[in-house]
Each structure stands twice: as C-alpha cells, then as structure tokens.
Coordinates of C-alpha atoms and ligand atoms in Angstrom, one line a residue:
M29 CA 99.0 131.4 102.9
Y30 CA 99.3 128.5 100.5
L31 CA 101.0 125.8 102.6
T32 CA 102.3 122.5 101.2
D33 CA 104.0 119.6 102.8
Y34 CA 106.1 117.7 100.3
H35 CA 107.9 115.3 102.6
T36 CA 105.7 112.9 104.6
H37 CA 105.8 109.2 105.4
S38 CA 103.1 106.6 105.9
C39 CA 102.9 102.9 106.9
C40 CA 104.4 102.1 103.5
S41 CA 107.7 103.3 105.1
P42 CA 109.4 100.9 107.5
D43 CA 109.7 103.6 110.1
S44 CA 106.0 104.8 110.2
T45 CA 102.7 103.2 111.1
A46 CA 100.5 106.1 109.9
R47 CA 97.7 105.5 107.5
L48 CA 97.9 107.9 104.5
E49 CA 94.2 108.8 105.0
D50 CA 95.0 109.9 108.6
M51 CA 97.9 112.0 107.3
V52 CA 95.5 113.6 104.8
R53 CA 93.0 114.3 107.6
A54 CA 95.9 115.9 109.6
A55 CA 96.8 118.0 106.5
R56 CA 93.2 119.3 106.4
R57 CA 93.3 120.2 110.1
A58 CA 96.7 121.9 109.6
G59 CA 95.2 124.0 106.8
L60 CA 97.6 122.7 104.2
R61 CA 96.6 123.0 100.5
E62 CA 98.8 120.1 99.3
L63 CA 100.2 117.0 100.8
C64 CA 102.7 114.9 99.0
T65 CA 103.3 111.4 100.4
T66 CA 106.9 110.4 100.0
D67 CA 107.5 107.0 101.4
H68 CA 111.0 105.5 101.7
C69 CA 112.6 103.6 98.9
D70 CA 116.2 103.1 99.8
L71 CA 118.7 101.4 97.5
Q72 CA 120.9 100.5 100.5
D73 CA 119.6 98.7 103.6
E74 CA 120.8 99.8 107.1
N75 CA 124.1 97.9 106.6
G76 CA 124.6 99.2 103.1
A77 CA 123.6 96.0 101.3
P78 CA 121.7 96.6 98.0
L79 CA 117.9 96.7 98.3
G80 CA 116.1 93.5 97.4
G81 CA 112.8 93.5 95.4
W82 CA 110.4 96.5 95.3
D83 CA 106.7 96.3 95.0
W84 CA 104.7 99.4 94.2
T85 CA 101.3 97.8 94.9
P86 CA 100.9 98.8 98.6
I87 CA 101.9 102.4 98.0
L88 CA 99.6 102.8 94.9
D89 CA 96.7 101.0 96.5
Q90 CA 96.9 103.2 99.6
Y91 CA 97.3 106.3 97.4
W92 CA 94.2 105.6 95.3
R93 CA 92.1 105.0 98.4
A94 CA 93.3 108.1 100.3
R95 CA 93.5 110.6 97.5
D96 CA 90.0 111.9 97.7
K97 CA 90.1 112.2 101.5
G98 CA 91.6 115.7 101.1
G99 CA 88.3 116.9 99.7
S100 CA 88.4 120.2 97.8
E101 CA 90.9 121.7 100.4
V102 CA 93.9 119.4 100.2
K103 CA 95.4 118.1 97.0
V104 CA 97.1 114.8 97.6
L105 CA 100.1 114.0 95.5
L106 CA 102.2 110.8 95.0
G107 CA 105.8 111.1 95.8
L108 CA 108.8 109.0 96.8
E109 CA 111.8 109.5 99.0
L110 CA 114.5 107.7 97.0
G111 CA 117.6 106.9 99.1
G112 CA 121.1 106.3 97.7
A113 CA 120.1 106.4 94.1
Y114 CA 123.7 107.0 93.0
T115 CA 124.7 103.5 94.2
D116 CA 122.6 102.0 91.3
P117 CA 121.5 104.7 88.9
G118 CA 119.9 102.2 86.5
R119 CA 117.8 100.6 89.2
A120 CA 116.8 104.1 90.5
E121 CA 115.6 105.2 87.0
A122 CA 113.6 102.0 86.6
L123 CA 112.0 102.3 90.0
V124 CA 110.8 105.9 89.5
A125 CA 109.6 105.2 85.9
A126 CA 107.4 102.4 87.2
A127 CA 104.8 104.6 89.0
P128 CA 102.9 107.7 88.1
L129 CA 104.9 109.9 90.5
D130 CA 104.4 113.6 90.9
F131 CA 107.6 114.2 92.9
V132 CA 110.8 112.4 93.9
I133 CA 113.1 113.4 96.8
G134 CA 116.7 112.3 96.3
S135 CA 118.2 111.5 99.7
I136 CA 121.3 110.1 101.2
H137 CA 120.7 108.1 104.4
N138 CA 123.8 106.0 104.4
L139 CA 127.6 106.1 104.1
S140 CA 128.9 105.3 100.6
P141 CA 129.5 101.6 99.8
E142 CA 133.2 102.4 100.0
A143 CA 132.8 103.7 103.5
G144 CA 130.8 100.7 104.6
G145 CA 127.3 101.8 103.7
R146 CA 125.9 102.0 107.2
D147 CA 122.8 104.0 107.8
F148 CA 123.5 107.4 109.5
F149 CA 120.8 106.6 112.0
Y150 CA 122.8 103.8 113.4
L151 CA 126.3 105.3 113.4
D152 CA 128.2 106.0 116.6
Y153 CA 129.2 109.7 116.6
R154 CA 131.8 109.2 119.3
S155 CA 134.0 112.1 118.4
E156 CA 133.8 115.3 116.4
E157 CA 136.4 113.9 114.1
A158 CA 134.1 110.9 113.4
C159 CA 131.3 113.4 112.6
Y160 CA 133.4 115.2 110.0
T161 CA 134.6 112.0 108.4
T162 CA 131.0 111.1 108.0
L163 CA 130.1 114.5 106.6
D164 CA 133.0 114.3 104.1
D165 CA 131.6 111.1 102.7
Y166 CA 128.0 112.5 102.9
F167 CA 128.9 115.5 100.7
A168 CA 130.6 113.3 98.1
S169 CA 127.5 111.1 98.0
M170 CA 125.2 114.0 97.5
L171 CA 127.3 115.4 94.7
A172 CA 127.2 112.0 93.0
L173 CA 123.4 112.1 93.4
T174 CA 123.1 115.5 91.7
R175 CA 124.6 113.9 88.5
L176 CA 121.4 111.8 88.1
D177 CA 118.0 112.7 86.7
C178 CA 115.9 110.4 88.8
Y179 CA 115.0 112.9 91.5
D180 CA 113.4 116.3 91.7
A181 CA 114.5 117.8 95.0
L182 CA 117.6 117.1 96.9
G183 CA 116.5 115.8 100.3
H184 CA 117.4 117.3 103.7
I185 CA 120.9 118.6 103.0
I186 CA 121.6 119.0 106.7
Y187 CA 120.3 115.5 107.5
P188 CA 123.2 113.9 109.5
L189 CA 123.3 116.9 111.9
R190 CA 120.0 115.7 113.4
Y191 CA 121.9 112.7 114.8
M192 CA 125.3 114.4 115.5
N193 CA 123.8 117.4 117.3
G194 CA 120.3 116.4 118.1
R195 CA 121.1 113.0 119.5
A196 CA 124.9 112.8 120.2
G197 CA 125.0 116.3 121.6
W198 CA 127.8 117.8 119.4
H199 CA 127.6 121.3 117.9
I200 CA 128.7 120.4 114.4
T201 CA 128.1 123.0 111.7
L202 CA 128.6 122.9 107.9
D203 CA 131.0 125.9 108.1
R204 CA 133.9 123.9 106.7
Y205 CA 131.9 122.6 103.8
G206 CA 131.4 126.0 102.1
D207 CA 133.1 124.8 98.9
Q208 CA 131.3 121.5 98.8
L209 CA 128.0 123.2 99.4
D210 CA 128.7 125.7 96.7
Q211 CA 129.5 122.9 94.2
L212 CA 126.4 121.0 95.3
L213 CA 124.0 123.9 95.0
R214 CA 125.4 124.9 91.6
A215 CA 124.9 121.3 90.4
V216 CA 121.3 121.3 91.6
I217 CA 120.6 124.6 89.8
Q218 CA 122.3 123.7 86.6
N219 CA 120.4 120.4 86.4
G220 CA 117.0 122.1 87.0
K221 CA 116.5 120.4 90.4
A222 CA 115.2 121.8 93.7
I223 CA 116.3 121.7 97.3
E224 CA 113.9 121.2 100.1
V225 CA 113.5 123.0 103.4
N226 CA 113.0 120.0 105.7
T227 CA 111.6 121.2 109.0
H228 CA 112.1 117.8 110.7
G229 CA 108.7 118.1 112.4
G230 CA 109.2 121.8 113.1
R231 CA 112.5 121.3 114.9
E232 CA 114.8 122.5 112.1
V233 CA 113.7 125.7 110.3
E234 CA 116.3 128.4 111.3
D235 CA 119.1 125.9 110.5
W236 CA 118.2 126.4 106.8
R237 CA 118.8 130.1 106.7
P238 CA 122.5 130.0 105.5
I239 CA 121.8 127.4 102.9
L240 CA 118.8 129.2 101.6
R241 CA 120.8 132.5 101.4
H242 CA 123.6 130.7 99.6
Y243 CA 121.2 129.0 97.2
H244 CA 119.4 132.3 96.5
Q245 CA 122.7 134.1 95.9
L246 CA 123.6 131.5 93.3
G247 CA 120.3 132.1 91.5
G248 CA 118.6 129.0 92.9
E249 CA 114.8 129.3 92.8
L250 CA 113.3 125.8 93.0
V251 CA 112.5 125.1 96.7
T252 CA 110.0 122.8 98.2
T253 CA 108.8 122.7 101.9
G254 CA 108.4 119.5 103.9
S255 CA 108.0 118.4 107.5
D256 CA 109.4 114.8 107.2
A257 CA 106.3 113.8 109.3
H258 CA 106.1 110.1 110.1
S259 CA 102.9 110.5 112.0
P260 CA 99.7 112.7 111.7
G261 CA 100.7 114.9 114.6
N262 CA 103.8 116.2 112.7
V263 CA 102.1 117.0 109.4
G264 CA 102.6 120.6 108.4
R265 CA 104.8 121.3 111.4
G266 CA 107.1 124.2 110.7
I267 CA 105.9 124.8 107.2
S268 CA 104.5 128.3 107.8
Q269 CA 107.8 129.2 109.5
A270 CA 109.7 127.7 106.5
V271 CA 107.6 129.9 104.1
A272 CA 108.4 133.0 106.3
L273 CA 112.1 132.1 106.1
L274 CA 112.0 131.8 102.3
R275 CA 110.6 135.3 102.2
E276 CA 113.3 136.6 104.5
T277 CA 116.0 135.0 102.5
G278 CA 114.8 136.6 99.3
F279 CA 112.6 134.1 97.6
H280 CA 109.4 135.3 95.9
R281 CA 108.0 131.8 95.1
F282 CA 108.4 128.2 95.8
A283 CA 107.7 125.0 93.9
V284 CA 105.0 122.3 93.8
Y285 CA 105.1 119.4 91.4
R286 CA 102.7 117.7 89.0
K287 CA 104.0 114.5 87.3
R288 CA 107.5 115.5 88.1
R289 CA 107.3 119.0 86.7
P290 CA 107.6 122.1 88.9
E291 CA 104.9 124.7 89.1
W292 CA 105.1 127.9 91.0
I293 CA 103.4 129.2 94.1
K294 CA 103.8 132.9 94.8
L295 CA 104.9 133.9 98.2
Ligands
ZN22 ZN1 115.1 111.1 104.7
ZN23 ZN1 111.8 111.3 105.1

C-alpha cells in the first residue's frame, strides 16, 4: 500500500523538538512512501495578535539537509501549515510565494479577530454552549479561508473537537453544522482544493467517516492523509487506517502534491 504522511511538524514548529531527519527515518521505519514536512506558520499568535517577521532560512536549511535521508524509499516534500491566512490574505500569499513549496495546509487554530483571536488550544471549554459558540466562529473562519488561493488542503476540519471532547470531556459533534459543512465542502471542491484526513497521531480516524461520505457525495475527490505528528513516534500513525476508510467511503484515489499541484495515487 502506498502510504503518505502529509501533515508533520519538526523543530521548526514552536510545539515540536523533532529533527526533520529523525522524522524521515521514522517514515522509513513506518513504511511510508512520502513524508511532507508542514511546519507551522500562523498569522495570529496565541492571543490573536498578528504574526511578526517570518524567516524561511531554518526550514529550508533543514529541508535541504534531510531531504536525501529518505533514500529511494521515502520521498521528502516541503510543505507548510499556514494558520489563519484569511486574517491577512496579502501576507499569506507573499509568504507561500517565497519558498519552493510542494504543499500548503490551510488551517484555523484561533478564534477570529472579531471574537478575540485566542488560540483554541488555550480556550476554556467550560460549557457546551461555549463549545458551540467557538464552533460557530470556527466554521465562519474556515469559510473565509476557502475564498483564498494560498492553500492546497483545508486542514483538520474537526480540529477544535480534540480539545472540547479529548481534553474537556464533552461529547460535541458537528451534527448541527450540516449546512455550514455542506457550504464549506462545496467551496473546497469548486476551488480545486483538497481536504485532509488528519489522524491526530492515530487517535482520530473513524471521526472522519461522515465528513468523507459527505465530501464524496458532493463529488469531492482531492484528499490527503496526515498524522499531525510532532515527534518521530507518531509519524505515519493511523495512515493505513485512513486509507482503508477512504476506500470504505467510496474513494478510488487520493492526492499527493508536487510544487503545489496534485497528483493521484490509486487506492
Ligand atoms: Zn494544525
Ligand atoms: Zn499540524
């Protein structure tokens, strides 16, 4: 089975200490054929303030050094997880144009500036109502993101649930967001973008079933698979299950990227 991990972080992300070459070695051990490194570049900081300067040098230096460590088994690609692009589309375009990127994940990690801009990681999910207020804002931000061209795959659509349910212990679902999800997936398809199955280190695979079904029913085809690994031990986790789920939900192929253009891998 041709397995690819298109969502991974290294020490060039503030929340990881992993060296890219160790992530690449882990990819070899996990039997992956492609590893795309997608370090964080967020346009909002944890309190919602606009990002300061950005320097591509550490990411590019590390990438050129680690690229060959995959040998003939693992192709190593250069990606980015761009957070909050819709808060400054001009800046986002300039950032992604300044590096030879293969792939860009467009993510939302914060509330909108109008709602205070706080990072979802730090929010206090004290009531179910607070969770739904956050999700209302989250869906509006994702929709704003889909109007842009600076990304290739919409990142972890179910993202805030990992804090609401995984950490705060609620049982929040996206059931009441059917219309928003429909609008969002249609926008992704119409603009030629992808969604990702983000396994969150193998913890969230089954959660994607309703979204994949919905996307497939709307005619969506472009899907990538990623673990969101921040350490070598999580590289490739849940990817083979994600591929099985894609088959089960009707997909016959998934996408890999070269210089921000999709190519197909048959399932
Ligand atoms: Zn993310
Ligand atoms: Zn990530």
